[in-house]
Each structure stands twice: as structure tokens, then as C-alpha cells.
Coordinates of C-alpha atoms and ligand atoms in Angstrom, one line a residue:
X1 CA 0.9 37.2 7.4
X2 CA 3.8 34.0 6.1
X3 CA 5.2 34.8 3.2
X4 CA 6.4 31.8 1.0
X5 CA 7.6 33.2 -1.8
X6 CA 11.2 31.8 -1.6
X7 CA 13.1 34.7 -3.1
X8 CA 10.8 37.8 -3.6
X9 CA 11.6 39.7 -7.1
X10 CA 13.1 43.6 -6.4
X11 CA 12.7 43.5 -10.6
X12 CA 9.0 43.0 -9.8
X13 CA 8.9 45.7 -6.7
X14 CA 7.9 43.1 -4.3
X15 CA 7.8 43.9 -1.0
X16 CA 4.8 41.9 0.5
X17 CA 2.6 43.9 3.3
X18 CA 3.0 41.7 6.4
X19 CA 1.1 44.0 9.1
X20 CA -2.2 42.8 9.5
X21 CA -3.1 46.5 11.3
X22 CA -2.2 48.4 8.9
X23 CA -3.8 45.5 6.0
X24 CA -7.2 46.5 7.9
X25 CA -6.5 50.3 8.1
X26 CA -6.3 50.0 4.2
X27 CA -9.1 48.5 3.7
X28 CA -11.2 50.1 6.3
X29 CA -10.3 53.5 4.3
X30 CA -13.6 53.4 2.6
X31 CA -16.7 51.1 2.7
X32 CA -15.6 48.3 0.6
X33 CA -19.5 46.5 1.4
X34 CA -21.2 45.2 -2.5
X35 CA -18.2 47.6 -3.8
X36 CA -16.2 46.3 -7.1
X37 CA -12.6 46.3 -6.1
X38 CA -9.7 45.8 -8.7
X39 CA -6.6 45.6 -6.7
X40 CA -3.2 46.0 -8.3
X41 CA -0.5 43.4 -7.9
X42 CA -2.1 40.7 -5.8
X43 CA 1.6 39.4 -4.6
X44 CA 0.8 36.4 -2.3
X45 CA -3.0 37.5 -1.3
X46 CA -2.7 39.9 1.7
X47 CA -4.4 42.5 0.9
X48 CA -7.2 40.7 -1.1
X49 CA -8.0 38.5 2.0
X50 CA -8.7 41.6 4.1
X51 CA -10.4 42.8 1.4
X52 CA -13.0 40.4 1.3
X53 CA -13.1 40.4 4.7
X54 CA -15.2 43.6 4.1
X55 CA -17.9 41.9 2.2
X56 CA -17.3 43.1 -1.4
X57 CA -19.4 42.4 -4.5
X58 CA -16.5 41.4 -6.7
X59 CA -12.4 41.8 -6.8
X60 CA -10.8 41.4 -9.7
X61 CA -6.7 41.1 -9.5
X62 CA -4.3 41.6 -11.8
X63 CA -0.8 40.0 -11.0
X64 CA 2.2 40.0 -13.5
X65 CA 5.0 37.3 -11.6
X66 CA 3.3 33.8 -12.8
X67 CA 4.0 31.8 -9.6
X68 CA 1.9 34.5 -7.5
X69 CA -0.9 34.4 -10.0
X70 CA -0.8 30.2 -9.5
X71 CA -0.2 31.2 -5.7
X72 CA -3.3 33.5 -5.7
X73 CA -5.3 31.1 -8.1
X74 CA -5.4 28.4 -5.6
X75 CA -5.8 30.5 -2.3
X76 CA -8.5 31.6 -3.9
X77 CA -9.8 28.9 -5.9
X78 CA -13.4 28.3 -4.0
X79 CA -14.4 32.4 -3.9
X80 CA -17.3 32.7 -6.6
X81 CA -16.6 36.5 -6.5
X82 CA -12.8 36.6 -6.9
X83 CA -11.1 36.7 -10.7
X84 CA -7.2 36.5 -10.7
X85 CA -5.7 38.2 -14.0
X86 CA -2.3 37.5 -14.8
X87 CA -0.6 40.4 -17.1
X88 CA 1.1 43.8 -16.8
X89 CA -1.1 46.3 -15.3
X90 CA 0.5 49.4 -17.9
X91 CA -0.9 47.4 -20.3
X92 CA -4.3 46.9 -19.1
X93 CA -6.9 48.4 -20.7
X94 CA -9.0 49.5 -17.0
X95 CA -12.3 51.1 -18.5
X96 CA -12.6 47.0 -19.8
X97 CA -12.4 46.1 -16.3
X98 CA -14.2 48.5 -14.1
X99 CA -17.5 49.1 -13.3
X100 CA -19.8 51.4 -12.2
X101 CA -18.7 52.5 -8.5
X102 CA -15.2 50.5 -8.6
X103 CA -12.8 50.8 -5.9
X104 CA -9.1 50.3 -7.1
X105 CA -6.8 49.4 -4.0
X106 CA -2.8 48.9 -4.7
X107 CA -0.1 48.4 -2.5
X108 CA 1.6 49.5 -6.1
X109 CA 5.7 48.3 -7.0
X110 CA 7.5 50.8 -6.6
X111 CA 9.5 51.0 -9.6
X112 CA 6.5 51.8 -11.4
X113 CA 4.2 53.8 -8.6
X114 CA 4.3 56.9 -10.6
X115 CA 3.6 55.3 -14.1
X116 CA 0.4 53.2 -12.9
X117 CA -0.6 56.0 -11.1
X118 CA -0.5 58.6 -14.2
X119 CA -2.1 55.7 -16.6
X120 CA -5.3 55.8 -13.7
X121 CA -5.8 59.6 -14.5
X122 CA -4.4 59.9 -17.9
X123 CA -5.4 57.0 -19.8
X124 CA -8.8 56.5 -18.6
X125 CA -12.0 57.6 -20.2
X126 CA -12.9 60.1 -17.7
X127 CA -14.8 61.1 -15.4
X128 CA -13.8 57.4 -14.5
X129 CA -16.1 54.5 -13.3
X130 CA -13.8 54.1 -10.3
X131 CA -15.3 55.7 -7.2
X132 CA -11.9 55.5 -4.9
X133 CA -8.3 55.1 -5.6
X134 CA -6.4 53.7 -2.6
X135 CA -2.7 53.3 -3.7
X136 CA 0.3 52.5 -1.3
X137 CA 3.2 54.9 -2.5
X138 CA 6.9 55.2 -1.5
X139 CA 6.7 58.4 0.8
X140 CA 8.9 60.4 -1.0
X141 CA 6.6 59.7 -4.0
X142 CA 3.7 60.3 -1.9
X143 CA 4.9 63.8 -1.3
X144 CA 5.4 64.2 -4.6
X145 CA 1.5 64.1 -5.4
X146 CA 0.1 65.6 -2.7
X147 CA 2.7 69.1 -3.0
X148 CA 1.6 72.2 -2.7
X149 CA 2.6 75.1 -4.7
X150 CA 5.7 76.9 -3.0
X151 CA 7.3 73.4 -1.8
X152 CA 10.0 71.9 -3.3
X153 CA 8.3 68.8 -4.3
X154 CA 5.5 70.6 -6.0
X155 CA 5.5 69.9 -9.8
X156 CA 4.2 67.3 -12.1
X157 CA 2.6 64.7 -10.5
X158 CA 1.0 67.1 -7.9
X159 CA -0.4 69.1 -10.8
X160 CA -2.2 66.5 -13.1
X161 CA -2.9 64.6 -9.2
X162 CA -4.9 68.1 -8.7
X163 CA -6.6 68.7 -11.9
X164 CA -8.8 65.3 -11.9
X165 CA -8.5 63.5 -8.1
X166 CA -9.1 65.3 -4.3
X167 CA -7.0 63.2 -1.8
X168 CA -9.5 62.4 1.0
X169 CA -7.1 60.8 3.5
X170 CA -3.3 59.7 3.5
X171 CA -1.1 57.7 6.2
X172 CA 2.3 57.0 6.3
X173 CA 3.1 53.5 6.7
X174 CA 6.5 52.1 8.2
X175 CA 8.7 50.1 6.3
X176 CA 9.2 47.7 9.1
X177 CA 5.6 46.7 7.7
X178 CA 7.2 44.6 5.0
X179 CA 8.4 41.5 3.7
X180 CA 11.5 42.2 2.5
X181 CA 12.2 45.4 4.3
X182 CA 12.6 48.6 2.1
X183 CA 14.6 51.1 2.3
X184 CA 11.8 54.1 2.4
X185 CA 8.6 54.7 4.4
X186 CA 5.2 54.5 2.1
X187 CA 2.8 56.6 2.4
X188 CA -0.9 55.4 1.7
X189 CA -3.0 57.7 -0.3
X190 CA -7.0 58.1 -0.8
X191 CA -8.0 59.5 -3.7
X192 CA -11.8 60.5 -5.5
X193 CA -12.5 61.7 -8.4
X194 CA -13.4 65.6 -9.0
X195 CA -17.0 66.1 -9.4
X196 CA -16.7 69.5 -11.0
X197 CA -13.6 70.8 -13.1
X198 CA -13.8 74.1 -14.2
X199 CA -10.8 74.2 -16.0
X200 CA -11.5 73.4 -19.7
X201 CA -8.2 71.3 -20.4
X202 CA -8.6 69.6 -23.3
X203 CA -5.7 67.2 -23.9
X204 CA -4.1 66.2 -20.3
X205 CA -1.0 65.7 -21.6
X206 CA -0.4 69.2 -22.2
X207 CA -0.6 69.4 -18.6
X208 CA 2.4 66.7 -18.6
X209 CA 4.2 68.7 -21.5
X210 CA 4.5 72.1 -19.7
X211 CA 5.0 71.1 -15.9
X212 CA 7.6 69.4 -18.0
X213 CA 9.2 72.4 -19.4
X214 CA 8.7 74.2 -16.3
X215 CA 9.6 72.2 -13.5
X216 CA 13.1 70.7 -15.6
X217 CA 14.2 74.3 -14.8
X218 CA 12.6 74.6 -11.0
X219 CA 15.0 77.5 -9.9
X220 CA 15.2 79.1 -13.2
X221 CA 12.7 82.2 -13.6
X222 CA 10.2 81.6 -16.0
X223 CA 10.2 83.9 -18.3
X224 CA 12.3 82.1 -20.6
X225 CA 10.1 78.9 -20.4
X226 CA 7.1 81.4 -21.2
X227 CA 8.8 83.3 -24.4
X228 CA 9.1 79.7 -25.8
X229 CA 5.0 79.0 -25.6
X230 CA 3.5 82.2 -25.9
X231 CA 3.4 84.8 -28.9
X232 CA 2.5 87.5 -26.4
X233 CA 3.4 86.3 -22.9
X234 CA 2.8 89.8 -21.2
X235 CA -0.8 89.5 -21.8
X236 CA -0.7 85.9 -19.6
X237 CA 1.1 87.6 -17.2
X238 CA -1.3 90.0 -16.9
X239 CA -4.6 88.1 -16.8
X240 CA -3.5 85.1 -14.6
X241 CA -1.7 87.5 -12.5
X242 CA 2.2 86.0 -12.4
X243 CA 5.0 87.8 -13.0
X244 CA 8.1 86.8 -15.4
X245 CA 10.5 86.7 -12.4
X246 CA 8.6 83.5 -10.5
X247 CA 9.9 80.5 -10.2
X248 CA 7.7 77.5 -11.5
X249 CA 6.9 76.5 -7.9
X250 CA 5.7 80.3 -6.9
X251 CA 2.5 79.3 -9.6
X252 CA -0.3 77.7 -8.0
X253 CA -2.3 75.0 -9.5
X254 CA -5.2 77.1 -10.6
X255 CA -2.6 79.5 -12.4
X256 CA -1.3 76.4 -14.0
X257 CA -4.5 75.3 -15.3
X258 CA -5.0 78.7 -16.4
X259 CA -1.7 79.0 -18.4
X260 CA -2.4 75.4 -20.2
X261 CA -5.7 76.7 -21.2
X262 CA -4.2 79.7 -22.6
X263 CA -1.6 77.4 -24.6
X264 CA -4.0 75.3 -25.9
X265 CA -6.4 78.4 -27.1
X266 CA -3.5 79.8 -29.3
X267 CA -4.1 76.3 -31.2
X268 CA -1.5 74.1 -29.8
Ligands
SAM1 N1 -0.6 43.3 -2.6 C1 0.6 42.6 -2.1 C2 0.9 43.1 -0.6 O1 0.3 44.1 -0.3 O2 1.6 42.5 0.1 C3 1.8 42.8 -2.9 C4 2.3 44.2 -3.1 S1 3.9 44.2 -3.9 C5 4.4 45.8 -3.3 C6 3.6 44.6 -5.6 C7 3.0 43.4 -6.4 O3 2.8 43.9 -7.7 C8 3.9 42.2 -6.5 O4 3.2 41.1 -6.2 C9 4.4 42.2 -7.9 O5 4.7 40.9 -8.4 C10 3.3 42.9 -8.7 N2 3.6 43.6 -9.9 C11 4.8 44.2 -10.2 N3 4.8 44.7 -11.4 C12 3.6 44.5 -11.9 C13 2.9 44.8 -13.2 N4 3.6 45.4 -14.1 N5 1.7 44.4 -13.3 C14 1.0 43.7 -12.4 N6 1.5 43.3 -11.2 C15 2.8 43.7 -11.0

């Protein structure tokens, strides 16, 4: 793959794939075939090329840096079932633009991996249209979502990750695979949508609000982070079965889910 931008944008998070094996091993992730794709920062076309490659009903992509949106505009020009957007995907609204059984591929800029990445769980109406997510993280990010419980990146992201997507398949990707070279490793992630939650959160962003409280003191016990949200925390302790001298990462997701829905019962 050329690249031709002259002077890619680090403002913009622009590091362009350039390995045409692992550009199919992303896109041979899932059966792409009379799929809906909306791919996330188009850059100069790679991935969309192997995309369609794979036969897709439709792919929609939303680029922000105005000469890649021209550049993708005319490498694209003649494909009936192609749309390039130009905007800022947090702003996009995605229920407008999926539809039923959507894929959603990004090779995602890293400066805002984690932000896109929430908005796809958080500000969605859910359970989502999209039938995939395949998203291109930096690895240390990467790890981040797909923690478990008594590791130290365990924590935020892997919690609301866990409450609304199961991650199907992940590779790590070297960074000798891009145009300019980063400094990190990525790390490619495939995600679906739970079928069947049977936690009864009703605001997600509690979830945000006390993995935030929890994890900003991850080697503090939590007892003290529990006196501050429950009138009676010894009766939590009791029925999910944690004890005030853990630490936040010693609380498994399930117990997590369990201690939001407790929060939110006392009215909050
Ligand atoms: N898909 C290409 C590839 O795999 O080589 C480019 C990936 S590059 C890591 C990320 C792309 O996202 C860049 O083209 C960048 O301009 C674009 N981008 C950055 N911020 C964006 C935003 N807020 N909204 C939409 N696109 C954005």
C-alpha cells in the first residue's frame, strides 16, 4: 500500500495500515459478504479497498482530515455502494447511520480509541443494530478492555466492555505495519453484542461513575469508597459476597454489576 499523504497528521492519529496481510486478516475476521460496513477514519482507503474486496452490500466512511475525504472521494468515485462522510466520528449520531446487521471496522486514531470506543457502547440505542465491532486499538489500550478481574489493567473500560460486548477474537498487530511507525504495538479486537444481559443496569453511566470511584484508588481497600455510596454497606457485603478489605481489582465483573444495581436500587 503507497501512501501519498505528504505529511501525515499525529493531531489526527494518523498512522496509515500499510500491510496488505494483516489489511486481509481484518477483514477476513468476519463474513463481510451483503454485510453493511461503516468503517471509522477512512485515511487514504486501505482498509475500505480490502473491504470491498469481500463483496459488501454497502460501506459507508466517515473521515474528518478534508484532503483524505477528497482523497477517498475520488478513489472511490465509480463504486455505486460506497458513501464517504466527512465529519468527526464523536459527533456522529451512529443509530442514523447503521442498519440492521452492520459491521463497524476501525483501524481507530489513537488519541481518541477509548472515547469512540465508549460512544459505540454508551451512546447507542441498544441492543445496537451493529452485528460486529472490529476496532484496531493501541495494545496497551487493548489490554485495557479485555482485563480480567485480579490484573492490573482491570477497571473501567474492561467493565462497561463486559456488561454489553463478548470479544470473539483479538490479534496483536506490529507496529512495523504502519505508515508512519508508532511507537506501540495495536492490538485488533472483535467484538459482538451480548444477546442476554441479566444484569438490570439501568443508566450505563453509573457503571462509568463507580469504576470511577473505585479504580482512582486501585490499591486502596474499598471500604471507604463503599461508606461513600451505601447507607448500609454491610448488607452489600454480605449478599454479593466481598469483603471491605478488597481491593477494587479483587471484585469480578458480575460483583460489579451487582454492586451498581444495588446503588441504583437505593434511588440514585
Ligand atoms: N483506515 C486507515 C488505515 O487503516 O490505514 C486510516 C487509519 S488512521 C489510524 C485513523 C484515521 O482516522 C485517519 O485517517 C484520521 O484522519 C481519521 N480521524 C482522526 N480523527 C477522526 C475523527 N474525529 N473523526 C473521523 N475520522 C478521524
Amino acid at each position: 500500500m503507497k501512501i501519498s499523504v505528504l505529511k501525515p497528521k499525529k493531531s489526527l492519529g494518523q498512522n496509515f495500515l500499510v500491510d496488505n496481510n494483516v489489511l486481509k486478516k481484518i477483514v477476513t475476521t468476519t463474513k463481510v459478504e451483503e454485510s453493511n460496513i461503516l468503517e471509522i477514519g477512512g485515511g487514504e482507503g486501505a482498509l475500505t479497498k480490502f473491504i470491498l474486496m469481500e463483496n459488501p452490500k454497502s460501506i459507508t466512511v466517515i473521515e474528518k482530515d478534508k484532503y483524505l475525504y477528497h482523497t477517498l472521494s475520488e478513489k472511490f468515485y465509480n463504486k455505486k455502494n460506497v458513501k464517504i462522510l466527512k465529519g468527526d466520528v464523536l459527533k456522529f449520531r451512529f443509530d442514523d447511520y447503521l442498519s440492521e446487521n452492520s459491521i463497524i471496522f476501525g483501524n481507530l486514531p489513537y488519541n481518541i480509541s477509548t472515547k469512540i470506543f465508549t460512544n459505540l457502547i454508551t451512546k447507542i440505542s441498544w441492543p445496537p443494530k451493529y452485528k460486529s465491532l472490529i476496532l484496531m486499538f493501541q495494545k496497551e489500550v487493548g489490554e485495557k478492555i479485555i482485563a480480567k478481574f485480579k490484573t492490573k489493567n482491570y477497571g473501567r473500560l474492561s467493565l462497561l466492555s463486559n456488561f454489553r460486548l463478548d470479544v470473539l477474537n483479538k490479534f496483536i498487530v506490529s507496529k512495523n505495519c504502519f505508515f508512519p511507525k508508532p511507537k506501540v504495538d495495536s492490538m485488533v479486537i472483535h467484538f459482538k453484542p451480548k444477546k442476554n444481559n441479566k444484569f438490570e443496569i439501568k443508566e450505563i453511566k453509573n457503571i462509568e461513575k463507580i469504576s470511577n470511584i473505585f479504580f482512582s484508588k486501585r490499591r486502596k481497600m474499598i471500604n471507604k469508597s463503599m461508606n461513600k455510596l451505601f447507607n448500609n454497606p454491610e448488607k452489600i457485603y454480605k449478599s454479593i459476597k466481598i469483603s471491605p478489605n478488597n481491593r477494587p481489582s479483587d471484585i469480578n465483573n458480575h460483583q460489579f454489576f451487582q454492586l451498581i444495581e444495588a446503588y441504583e436500587k437505593e434511588g440514585n
